[in-house]
Structures are given as C-alpha cells and as structure tokens.
Amino acid sequence: MRIEFVSSARGDFHWSRPVLTIGRAEDNDLVVSETQVAARHVRIQRDRRGLVLEVAPEAGRVYVNARPVRERALLRPGDSLSLGDCRMLIRDDADLDARDIHEPTESRCTLALRPVAGPLSGRVVPVRDRLELGASHGAMPLELPGNDAALLTLVWEADELVLDASRVPARHAVRVNGIKVVRAALQPGDQIGIAAHRFVLDAPGWAAEPVVVMAEPEPEPLPEDTAGPRGEVWWLILTAAVLALGIAAVLFIHF
C-alpha cells in the first residue's frame, strides 16, 4: 500500500509491514510535521478485515472521507485520510500506473455526501470528480416513491461543484437548503433533499465562498432634519407669542 499527499510536493509513502504509525514524533513510521498533528496521532494495522485505523486518545481532528473518526475506522484503497490540515489518499500499489490525468484537488479528495435521513442514512459517499445517484450503471441507488427512475448528479465544472437534477422526474422536487432547483452550484454545508432522502455536503478544508452584501446608500437628510428636531420651530413660535402677550398685558395695565 502507499499514501499520496494531497496538494503537497512530498513524494508517495510506501509501506508493507503489518503496522504503520503516523504522527509528529520522529519515532513514527510516517512523520507529519504539522502543528495540528499529535506526537502519535493514528495507527494503521492490517488484519483479516483489511486496514484498521486507530485514533490516539490525545489526537485532534481525524477524518476519513470527510467523516470524523474518534476511535476506529476501516480503510480501503481510494479513501481520503485527514489529520488536521494534512490530507492523504490511501492507495494500492497496483494502481501506480493507473492514475487519472487530472490529479484530484484537496477539496475534491475530502468532499463527501452524508445522508442524514432516508434509506441511505449512516453512509458517507465520497464525491471525488463525479457522483451519480439513481438509475445508472455504477450509480449509488436512490429509491423514490413508485420506483420512479431518476438520476441525480454531482460533478465538478471548473472550480464549482454543480448539482444536476435535470433527469429527475418533476414530481420529485430536488431542493437545496429548502429551495427547489434543477441545477445549482453547491457550497460546503449545503443540504440536499429529494423525496425521503436528505443529504449534507461535508467538506473539511474547503471554506464556503463569502457572500458579499452591497450596502444601500444612506438617503440624503432633509433640510428640516438637519436644522434640529421637527417640533423645535413650533416651540419657538409659541414661546415668542406668549412673551408678546405678556408684554402687551404689562403695557395695558401700566397705562
């Protein structure tokens, strides 16, 4: 087996022994010099089940295919492993000569669709370069009422992850964050719903693009507003009138 380092010039790490230790300490089999990595962060062991990942109690964030792991997880070739900000791919030596022409980016390796409601709950599905759900060869099954055939696709277009629901029957509305869509660019944390299915887009290390809100210009103040409170003029007039009446009364009494 081997480990590829995502978005790093570091070469692949190969190992064939039963146990692999990863951490910041120099006595690990694989040393990762990152501040977020503990001295002994994780341990990978081969057994009859395959590759078993064990997380040290003092370790920080560990993700497998964008899903947090606290104690143990099974690893398979193609899985992404994240220790803090360090992203790695678990590979089989047999696919050394079968790499894709386009190397996966950091966000593509860690991106995953996590079902939170419906028949698929409990699974985490990596998106990678393309993910299909529904009626298509190799697609992840998507059960809909009436056994309707549908195909929901998540695919990268340039630097955007696009949801395409054009091949979903109109009576099964696809919603992103509660809004009905046929096609939409997705952001981390978006919620996708169709029939009884609910998914969340998990993407550690991929920050959502900030929403720029243009502030409306403040209206020009009216002349009477800049002169003072609206009741101030009438108060002055009333005061002047009272003073005039008082002076007139004094003069009348005097004469």
PDB file of C-alpha atoms in Angstrom, residues 4-216:
ATOM      1  CA  GLU A   4      -0.371  10.065  -1.576  1.00  0.00           C
ATOM      2  CA  PHE A   5      -0.095  13.563  -0.104  1.00  0.00           C
ATOM      3  CA  VAL A   6      -2.741  15.914  -1.479  1.00  0.00           C
ATOM      4  CA  SER A   7      -1.634  19.403  -2.561  1.00  0.00           C
ATOM      5  CA  SER A   8       1.937  18.720  -1.482  1.00  0.00           C
ATOM      6  CA  ALA A   9       5.222  18.185  -3.275  1.00  0.00           C
ATOM      7  CA  ARG A  10       6.047  15.366  -0.872  1.00  0.00           C
ATOM      8  CA  GLY A  11       6.527  12.031  -2.597  1.00  0.00           C
ATOM      9  CA  ASP A  12       4.358   8.969  -2.042  1.00  0.00           C
ATOM     10  CA  PHE A  13       4.962   6.908   1.090  1.00  0.00           C
ATOM     11  CA  HIS A  14       5.071   3.106   0.618  1.00  0.00           C
ATOM     12  CA  TRP A  15       4.725   0.501   3.321  1.00  0.00           C
ATOM     13  CA  SER A  16       4.233  -3.256   3.530  1.00  0.00           C
ATOM     14  CA  ARG A  17       4.557  -4.013   7.247  1.00  0.00           C
ATOM     15  CA  PRO A  18       1.578  -5.047   9.413  1.00  0.00           C
ATOM     16  CA  VAL A  19       1.539  -1.808  11.429  1.00  0.00           C
ATOM     17  CA  LEU A  20       2.012   1.836  10.412  1.00  0.00           C
ATOM     18  CA  THR A  21       2.227   4.691  12.928  1.00  0.00           C
ATOM     19  CA  ILE A  22       1.689   8.335  11.902  1.00  0.00           C
ATOM     20  CA  GLY A  23       2.421  11.404  13.995  1.00  0.00           C
ATOM     21  CA  ARG A  24       4.698  14.353  14.638  1.00  0.00           C
ATOM     22  CA  ALA A  25       7.257  12.463  16.747  1.00  0.00           C
ATOM     23  CA  GLU A  26      10.414  11.311  14.983  1.00  0.00           C
ATOM     24  CA  ASP A  27       9.982   7.659  16.024  1.00  0.00           C
ATOM     25  CA  ASN A  28       6.810   7.228  13.903  1.00  0.00           C
ATOM     26  CA  ASP A  29       6.926   5.247  10.657  1.00  0.00           C
ATOM     27  CA  LEU A  30       5.452   8.262   8.873  1.00  0.00           C
ATOM     28  CA  VAL A  31       6.352  11.661  10.347  1.00  0.00           C
ATOM     29  CA  VAL A  32       3.929  14.524   9.652  1.00  0.00           C
ATOM     30  CA  SER A  33       5.338  17.833  10.882  1.00  0.00           C
ATOM     31  CA  GLU A  34       2.108  19.764  11.312  1.00  0.00           C
ATOM     32  CA  THR A  35       1.139  21.707  14.435  1.00  0.00           C
ATOM     33  CA  GLN A  36      -2.315  20.085  14.469  1.00  0.00           C
ATOM     34  CA  VAL A  37      -0.839  16.564  14.398  1.00  0.00           C
ATOM     35  CA  ALA A  38      -0.156  14.887  17.754  1.00  0.00           C
ATOM     36  CA  ALA A  39       3.106  13.168  18.605  1.00  0.00           C
ATOM     37  CA  ARG A  40       1.421   9.808  17.932  1.00  0.00           C
ATOM     38  CA  HIS A  41      -1.753  10.613  16.053  1.00  0.00           C
ATOM     39  CA  VAL A  42      -3.019   7.411  14.393  1.00  0.00           C
ATOM     40  CA  ARG A  43      -2.093   3.768  13.907  1.00  0.00           C
ATOM     41  CA  ILE A  44      -2.995   1.660  10.861  1.00  0.00           C
ATOM     42  CA  GLN A  45      -2.938  -2.108  11.268  1.00  0.00           C
ATOM     43  CA  ARG A  46      -3.612  -4.912   8.827  1.00  0.00           C
ATOM     44  CA  ASP A  47      -5.862  -7.745   9.964  1.00  0.00           C
ATOM     45  CA  ARG A  48      -8.379 -10.142   8.441  1.00  0.00           C
ATOM     46  CA  ARG A  49     -10.818  -7.238   7.913  1.00  0.00           C
ATOM     47  CA  GLY A  50      -8.293  -5.175   5.978  1.00  0.00           C
ATOM     48  CA  LEU A  51      -6.750  -1.891   7.149  1.00  0.00           C
ATOM     49  CA  VAL A  52      -7.925  -0.728  10.575  1.00  0.00           C
ATOM     50  CA  LEU A  53      -7.335   2.888  11.591  1.00  0.00           C
ATOM     51  CA  GLU A  54      -6.968   3.566  15.332  1.00  0.00           C
ATOM     52  CA  VAL A  55      -7.009   7.148  16.635  1.00  0.00           C
ATOM     53  CA  ALA A  56      -4.920   8.010  19.707  1.00  0.00           C
ATOM     54  CA  PRO A  57      -6.917   9.488  22.650  1.00  0.00           C
ATOM     55  CA  GLU A  58      -4.857  12.703  22.604  1.00  0.00           C
ATOM     56  CA  ALA A  59      -5.183  13.162  18.833  1.00  0.00           C
ATOM     57  CA  GLY A  60      -7.040  16.079  17.294  1.00  0.00           C
ATOM     58  CA  ARG A  61      -9.234  16.076  14.202  1.00  0.00           C
ATOM     59  CA  VAL A  62      -9.231  12.889  12.097  1.00  0.00           C
ATOM     60  CA  TYR A  63     -11.479  12.468   9.051  1.00  0.00           C
ATOM     61  CA  VAL A  64     -11.990   9.533   6.690  1.00  0.00           C
ATOM     62  CA  ASN A  65     -13.797  10.591   3.518  1.00  0.00           C
ATOM     63  CA  ALA A  66     -14.837  13.798   5.292  1.00  0.00           C
ATOM     64  CA  ARG A  67     -16.433  11.862   8.146  1.00  0.00           C
ATOM     65  CA  PRO A  68     -14.993  12.423  11.652  1.00  0.00           C
ATOM     66  CA  VAL A  69     -13.417   9.382  13.320  1.00  0.00           C
ATOM     67  CA  ARG A  70     -12.961   9.281  17.096  1.00  0.00           C
ATOM     68  CA  GLU A  71     -11.659   5.763  17.729  1.00  0.00           C
ATOM     69  CA  ARG A  72     -11.570   3.290  14.818  1.00  0.00           C
ATOM     70  CA  ALA A  73     -12.429   3.012  11.129  1.00  0.00           C
ATOM     71  CA  LEU A  74     -11.846   0.600   8.269  1.00  0.00           C
ATOM     72  CA  LEU A  75      -9.749   1.944   5.395  1.00  0.00           C
ATOM     73  CA  ARG A  76      -9.863   0.914   1.759  1.00  0.00           C
ATOM     74  CA  PRO A  77      -7.861   1.977  -1.312  1.00  0.00           C
ATOM     75  CA  GLY A  78      -9.206   5.305  -2.537  1.00  0.00           C
ATOM     76  CA  ASP A  79     -10.188   6.565   0.919  1.00  0.00           C
ATOM     77  CA  SER A  80      -9.065  10.031   1.975  1.00  0.00           C
ATOM     78  CA  LEU A  81      -7.474  10.460   5.409  1.00  0.00           C
ATOM     79  CA  SER A  82      -7.196  13.904   7.019  1.00  0.00           C
ATOM     80  CA  LEU A  83      -5.113  14.696  10.096  1.00  0.00           C
ATOM     81  CA  GLY A  84      -5.774  18.321  10.905  1.00  0.00           C
ATOM     82  CA  ASP A  85      -4.960  20.193   7.679  1.00  0.00           C
ATOM     83  CA  CYS A  86      -2.872  17.337   6.250  1.00  0.00           C
ATOM     84  CA  ARG A  87      -4.766  15.409   3.539  1.00  0.00           C
ATOM     85  CA  MET A  88      -3.680  11.966   2.343  1.00  0.00           C
ATOM     86  CA  LEU A  89      -5.044   9.301  -0.004  1.00  0.00           C
ATOM     87  CA  ILE A  90      -4.823   5.587   0.685  1.00  0.00           C
ATOM     88  CA  ARG A  91      -3.726   3.822  -2.492  1.00  0.00           C
ATOM     89  CA  ASP A  92      -2.994   0.306  -3.684  1.00  0.00           C
ATOM     90  CA  ASP A  93       0.399  -0.248  -5.310  1.00  0.00           C
ATOM     91  CA  ALA A  94      -1.416  -1.882  -8.234  1.00  0.00           C
ATOM     92  CA  ASP A  95      -2.817   1.459  -9.390  1.00  0.00           C
ATOM     93  CA  LEU A  96       0.567   3.204  -9.655  1.00  0.00           C
ATOM     94  CA  ASP A  97       0.274   3.330 -13.421  1.00  0.00           C
ATOM     95  CA  ALA A  98      -3.447   3.977 -13.492  1.00  0.00           C
ATOM     96  CA  ARG A  99      -3.650   7.498 -12.091  1.00  0.00           C
ATOM     97  CA  ASP A 100      -6.113   9.888 -13.609  1.00  0.00           C
ATOM     98  CA  ILE A 101      -4.770  12.546 -15.930  1.00  0.00           C
ATOM     99  CA  HIS A 102      -6.245  15.210 -13.662  1.00  0.00           C
ATOM    100  CA  GLU A 103      -4.883  14.878 -10.141  1.00  0.00           C
ATOM    101  CA  PRO A 104      -7.613  15.411  -7.552  1.00  0.00           C
ATOM    102  CA  THR A 105      -7.518  18.720  -5.725  1.00  0.00           C
ATOM    103  CA  GLU A 106      -7.579  18.978  -1.944  1.00  0.00           C
ATOM    104  CA  SER A 107     -11.273  19.850  -1.818  1.00  0.00           C
ATOM    105  CA  ARG A 108     -12.240  17.013  -4.159  1.00  0.00           C
ATOM    106  CA  CYS A 109     -10.423  14.437  -2.042  1.00  0.00           C
ATOM    107  CA  THR A 110     -12.151  15.396   1.201  1.00  0.00           C
ATOM    108  CA  LEU A 111     -15.597  16.191  -0.199  1.00  0.00           C
ATOM    109  CA  ALA A 112     -18.375  13.733   0.665  1.00  0.00           C
ATOM    110  CA  LEU A 113     -22.141  13.431   0.655  1.00  0.00           C
ATOM    111  CA  ARG A 114     -23.518  12.395   4.047  1.00  0.00           C
ATOM    112  CA  PRO A 115     -27.100  11.071   4.193  1.00  0.00           C
ATOM    113  CA  VAL A 116     -28.853  12.316   7.340  1.00  0.00           C
ATOM    114  CA  ALA A 117     -32.352  10.980   6.595  1.00  0.00           C
ATOM    115  CA  GLY A 118     -33.802   8.254   4.414  1.00  0.00           C
ATOM    116  CA  PRO A 119     -32.761   4.715   3.429  1.00  0.00           C
ATOM    117  CA  LEU A 120     -29.102   5.681   2.946  1.00  0.00           C
ATOM    118  CA  SER A 121     -28.578   7.111   6.441  1.00  0.00           C
ATOM    119  CA  GLY A 122     -25.357   6.076   8.124  1.00  0.00           C
ATOM    120  CA  ARG A 123     -23.265   6.012   4.957  1.00  0.00           C
ATOM    121  CA  VAL A 124     -20.733   8.562   3.731  1.00  0.00           C
ATOM    122  CA  VAL A 125     -20.105   8.708  -0.006  1.00  0.00           C
ATOM    123  CA  PRO A 126     -17.008  10.459  -1.424  1.00  0.00           C
ATOM    124  CA  VAL A 127     -17.829  12.789  -4.310  1.00  0.00           C
ATOM    125  CA  ARG A 128     -14.393  12.823  -5.986  1.00  0.00           C
ATOM    126  CA  ASP A 129     -14.675  14.061  -9.607  1.00  0.00           C
ATOM    127  CA  ARG A 130     -18.258  12.868 -10.130  1.00  0.00           C
ATOM    128  CA  LEU A 131     -21.016  11.236  -8.107  1.00  0.00           C
ATOM    129  CA  GLU A 132     -24.230   9.766  -9.521  1.00  0.00           C
ATOM    130  CA  LEU A 133     -27.262   8.711  -7.514  1.00  0.00           C
ATOM    131  CA  GLY A 134     -30.125   6.848  -9.134  1.00  0.00           C
ATOM    132  CA  ALA A 135     -30.843   4.797 -12.227  1.00  0.00           C
ATOM    133  CA  SER A 136     -27.483   4.461 -13.934  1.00  0.00           C
ATOM    134  CA  HIS A 137     -24.796   1.797 -14.183  1.00  0.00           C
ATOM    135  CA  GLY A 138     -22.421   2.223 -11.268  1.00  0.00           C
ATOM    136  CA  ALA A 139     -24.570   4.887  -9.612  1.00  0.00           C
ATOM    137  CA  MET A 140     -25.447   4.825  -5.937  1.00  0.00           C
ATOM    138  CA  PRO A 141     -29.065   3.557  -5.623  1.00  0.00           C
ATOM    139  CA  LEU A 142     -31.689   6.230  -4.959  1.00  0.00           C
ATOM    140  CA  GLU A 143     -35.079   4.810  -4.002  1.00  0.00           C
ATOM    141  CA  LEU A 144     -38.045   7.012  -4.937  1.00  0.00           C
ATOM    142  CA  PRO A 145     -41.802   6.515  -4.438  1.00  0.00           C
ATOM    143  CA  GLY A 146     -43.358   4.451  -7.203  1.00  0.00           C
ATOM    144  CA  ASN A 147     -39.913   3.101  -8.165  1.00  0.00           C
ATOM    145  CA  ASP A 148     -39.505   6.083 -10.490  1.00  0.00           C
ATOM    146  CA  ALA A 149     -36.243   6.163 -12.422  1.00  0.00           C
ATOM    147  CA  ALA A 150     -34.124   9.234 -11.711  1.00  0.00           C
ATOM    148  CA  LEU A 151     -30.511  10.344 -11.922  1.00  0.00           C
ATOM    149  CA  LEU A 152     -29.057  12.971  -9.598  1.00  0.00           C
ATOM    150  CA  THR A 153     -25.508  14.045 -10.472  1.00  0.00           C
ATOM    151  CA  LEU A 154     -22.807  15.983  -8.626  1.00  0.00           C
ATOM    152  CA  VAL A 155     -19.991  16.926 -10.977  1.00  0.00           C
ATOM    153  CA  TRP A 156     -17.112  19.393 -10.967  1.00  0.00           C
ATOM    154  CA  GLU A 157     -17.277  22.094 -13.613  1.00  0.00           C
ATOM    155  CA  ALA A 158     -14.145  24.248 -13.495  1.00  0.00           C
ATOM    156  CA  ASP A 159     -13.853  25.077  -9.763  1.00  0.00           C
ATOM    157  CA  GLU A 160     -17.561  24.637  -8.936  1.00  0.00           C
ATOM    158  CA  LEU A 161     -19.366  21.542  -7.712  1.00  0.00           C
ATOM    159  CA  VAL A 162     -22.636  21.507  -9.655  1.00  0.00           C
ATOM    160  CA  LEU A 163     -25.799  19.601  -8.760  1.00  0.00           C
ATOM    161  CA  ASP A 164     -27.691  18.468 -11.886  1.00  0.00           C
ATOM    162  CA  ALA A 165     -31.287  17.281 -11.322  1.00  0.00           C
ATOM    163  CA  SER A 166     -32.446  17.592 -14.933  1.00  0.00           C
ATOM    164  CA  ARG A 167     -33.011  13.814 -15.120  1.00  0.00           C
ATOM    165  CA  VAL A 168     -35.187  13.662 -12.002  1.00  0.00           C
ATOM    166  CA  PRO A 169     -38.979  13.443 -12.607  1.00  0.00           C
ATOM    167  CA  ALA A 170     -40.676  16.775 -11.946  1.00  0.00           C
ATOM    168  CA  ARG A 171     -42.956  15.289  -9.290  1.00  0.00           C
ATOM    169  CA  HIS A 172     -39.888  14.550  -7.129  1.00  0.00           C
ATOM    170  CA  ALA A 173     -38.682  18.050  -6.315  1.00  0.00           C
ATOM    171  CA  VAL A 174     -34.978  18.413  -5.568  1.00  0.00           C
ATOM    172  CA  ARG A 175     -34.263  21.118  -3.011  1.00  0.00           C
ATOM    173  CA  VAL A 176     -31.029  22.734  -1.872  1.00  0.00           C
ATOM    174  CA  ASN A 177     -31.393  24.404   1.529  1.00  0.00           C
ATOM    175  CA  GLY A 178     -35.161  24.249   1.074  1.00  0.00           C
ATOM    176  CA  ILE A 179     -35.193  25.902  -2.378  1.00  0.00           C
ATOM    177  CA  LYS A 180     -36.386  23.901  -5.378  1.00  0.00           C
ATOM    178  CA  VAL A 181     -33.645  23.601  -8.019  1.00  0.00           C
ATOM    179  CA  VAL A 182     -32.873  21.794 -11.252  1.00  0.00           C
ATOM    180  CA  ARG A 183     -29.253  22.908 -11.374  1.00  0.00           C
ATOM    181  CA  ALA A 184     -27.206  24.627  -8.664  1.00  0.00           C
ATOM    182  CA  ALA A 185     -23.632  25.313  -7.600  1.00  0.00           C
ATOM    183  CA  LEU A 186     -23.052  23.772  -4.170  1.00  0.00           C
ATOM    184  CA  GLN A 187     -21.191  25.075  -1.132  1.00  0.00           C
ATOM    185  CA  PRO A 188     -19.913  23.253   1.996  1.00  0.00           C
ATOM    186  CA  GLY A 189     -22.715  22.506   4.435  1.00  0.00           C
ATOM    187  CA  ASP A 190     -25.478  22.678   1.799  1.00  0.00           C
ATOM    188  CA  GLN A 191     -28.446  20.401   2.442  1.00  0.00           C
ATOM    189  CA  ILE A 192     -29.942  18.452  -0.464  1.00  0.00           C
ATOM    190  CA  GLY A 193     -33.383  16.887  -0.275  1.00  0.00           C
ATOM    191  CA  ILE A 194     -35.362  14.609  -2.607  1.00  0.00           C
ATOM    192  CA  ALA A 195     -38.371  12.557  -1.507  1.00  0.00           C
ATOM    193  CA  ALA A 196     -37.417  10.941   1.854  1.00  0.00           C
ATOM    194  CA  HIS A 197     -33.685  11.452   1.271  1.00  0.00           C
ATOM    195  CA  ARG A 198     -31.719  14.223   2.986  1.00  0.00           C
ATOM    196  CA  PHE A 199     -28.008  14.796   2.415  1.00  0.00           C
ATOM    197  CA  VAL A 200     -25.407  17.203   3.799  1.00  0.00           C
ATOM    198  CA  LEU A 201     -22.323  18.183   1.821  1.00  0.00           C
ATOM    199  CA  ASP A 202     -19.314  17.685   4.123  1.00  0.00           C
ATOM    200  CA  ALA A 203     -16.106  19.405   3.055  1.00  0.00           C
ATOM    201  CA  PRO A 204     -13.419  19.854   5.736  1.00  0.00           C
ATOM    202  CA  GLY A 205     -10.730  22.186   4.444  1.00  0.00           C
ATOM    203  CA  TRP A 206     -12.999  23.783   1.826  1.00  0.00           C
ATOM    204  CA  ALA A 207     -14.408  27.072   3.058  1.00  0.00           C
ATOM    205  CA  ALA A 208     -17.624  28.435   1.603  1.00  0.00           C
ATOM    206  CA  GLU A 209     -17.221  31.495  -0.564  1.00  0.00           C
ATOM    207  CA  PRO A 210     -18.108  34.640   1.358  1.00  0.00           C
ATOM    208  CA  VAL A 211     -21.375  36.301   0.426  1.00  0.00           C
ATOM    209  CA  VAL A 212     -20.786  39.929  -0.475  1.00  0.00           C
ATOM    210  CA  VAL A 213     -23.679  42.155   0.556  1.00  0.00           C
ATOM    211  CA  MET A 214     -23.803  45.584  -1.072  1.00  0.00           C
ATOM    212  CA  ALA A 215     -24.928  48.182   1.436  1.00  0.00           C
ATOM    213  CA  GLU A 216     -27.587  50.565   0.217  1.00  0.00           C
TER     214      GLU A 216
END
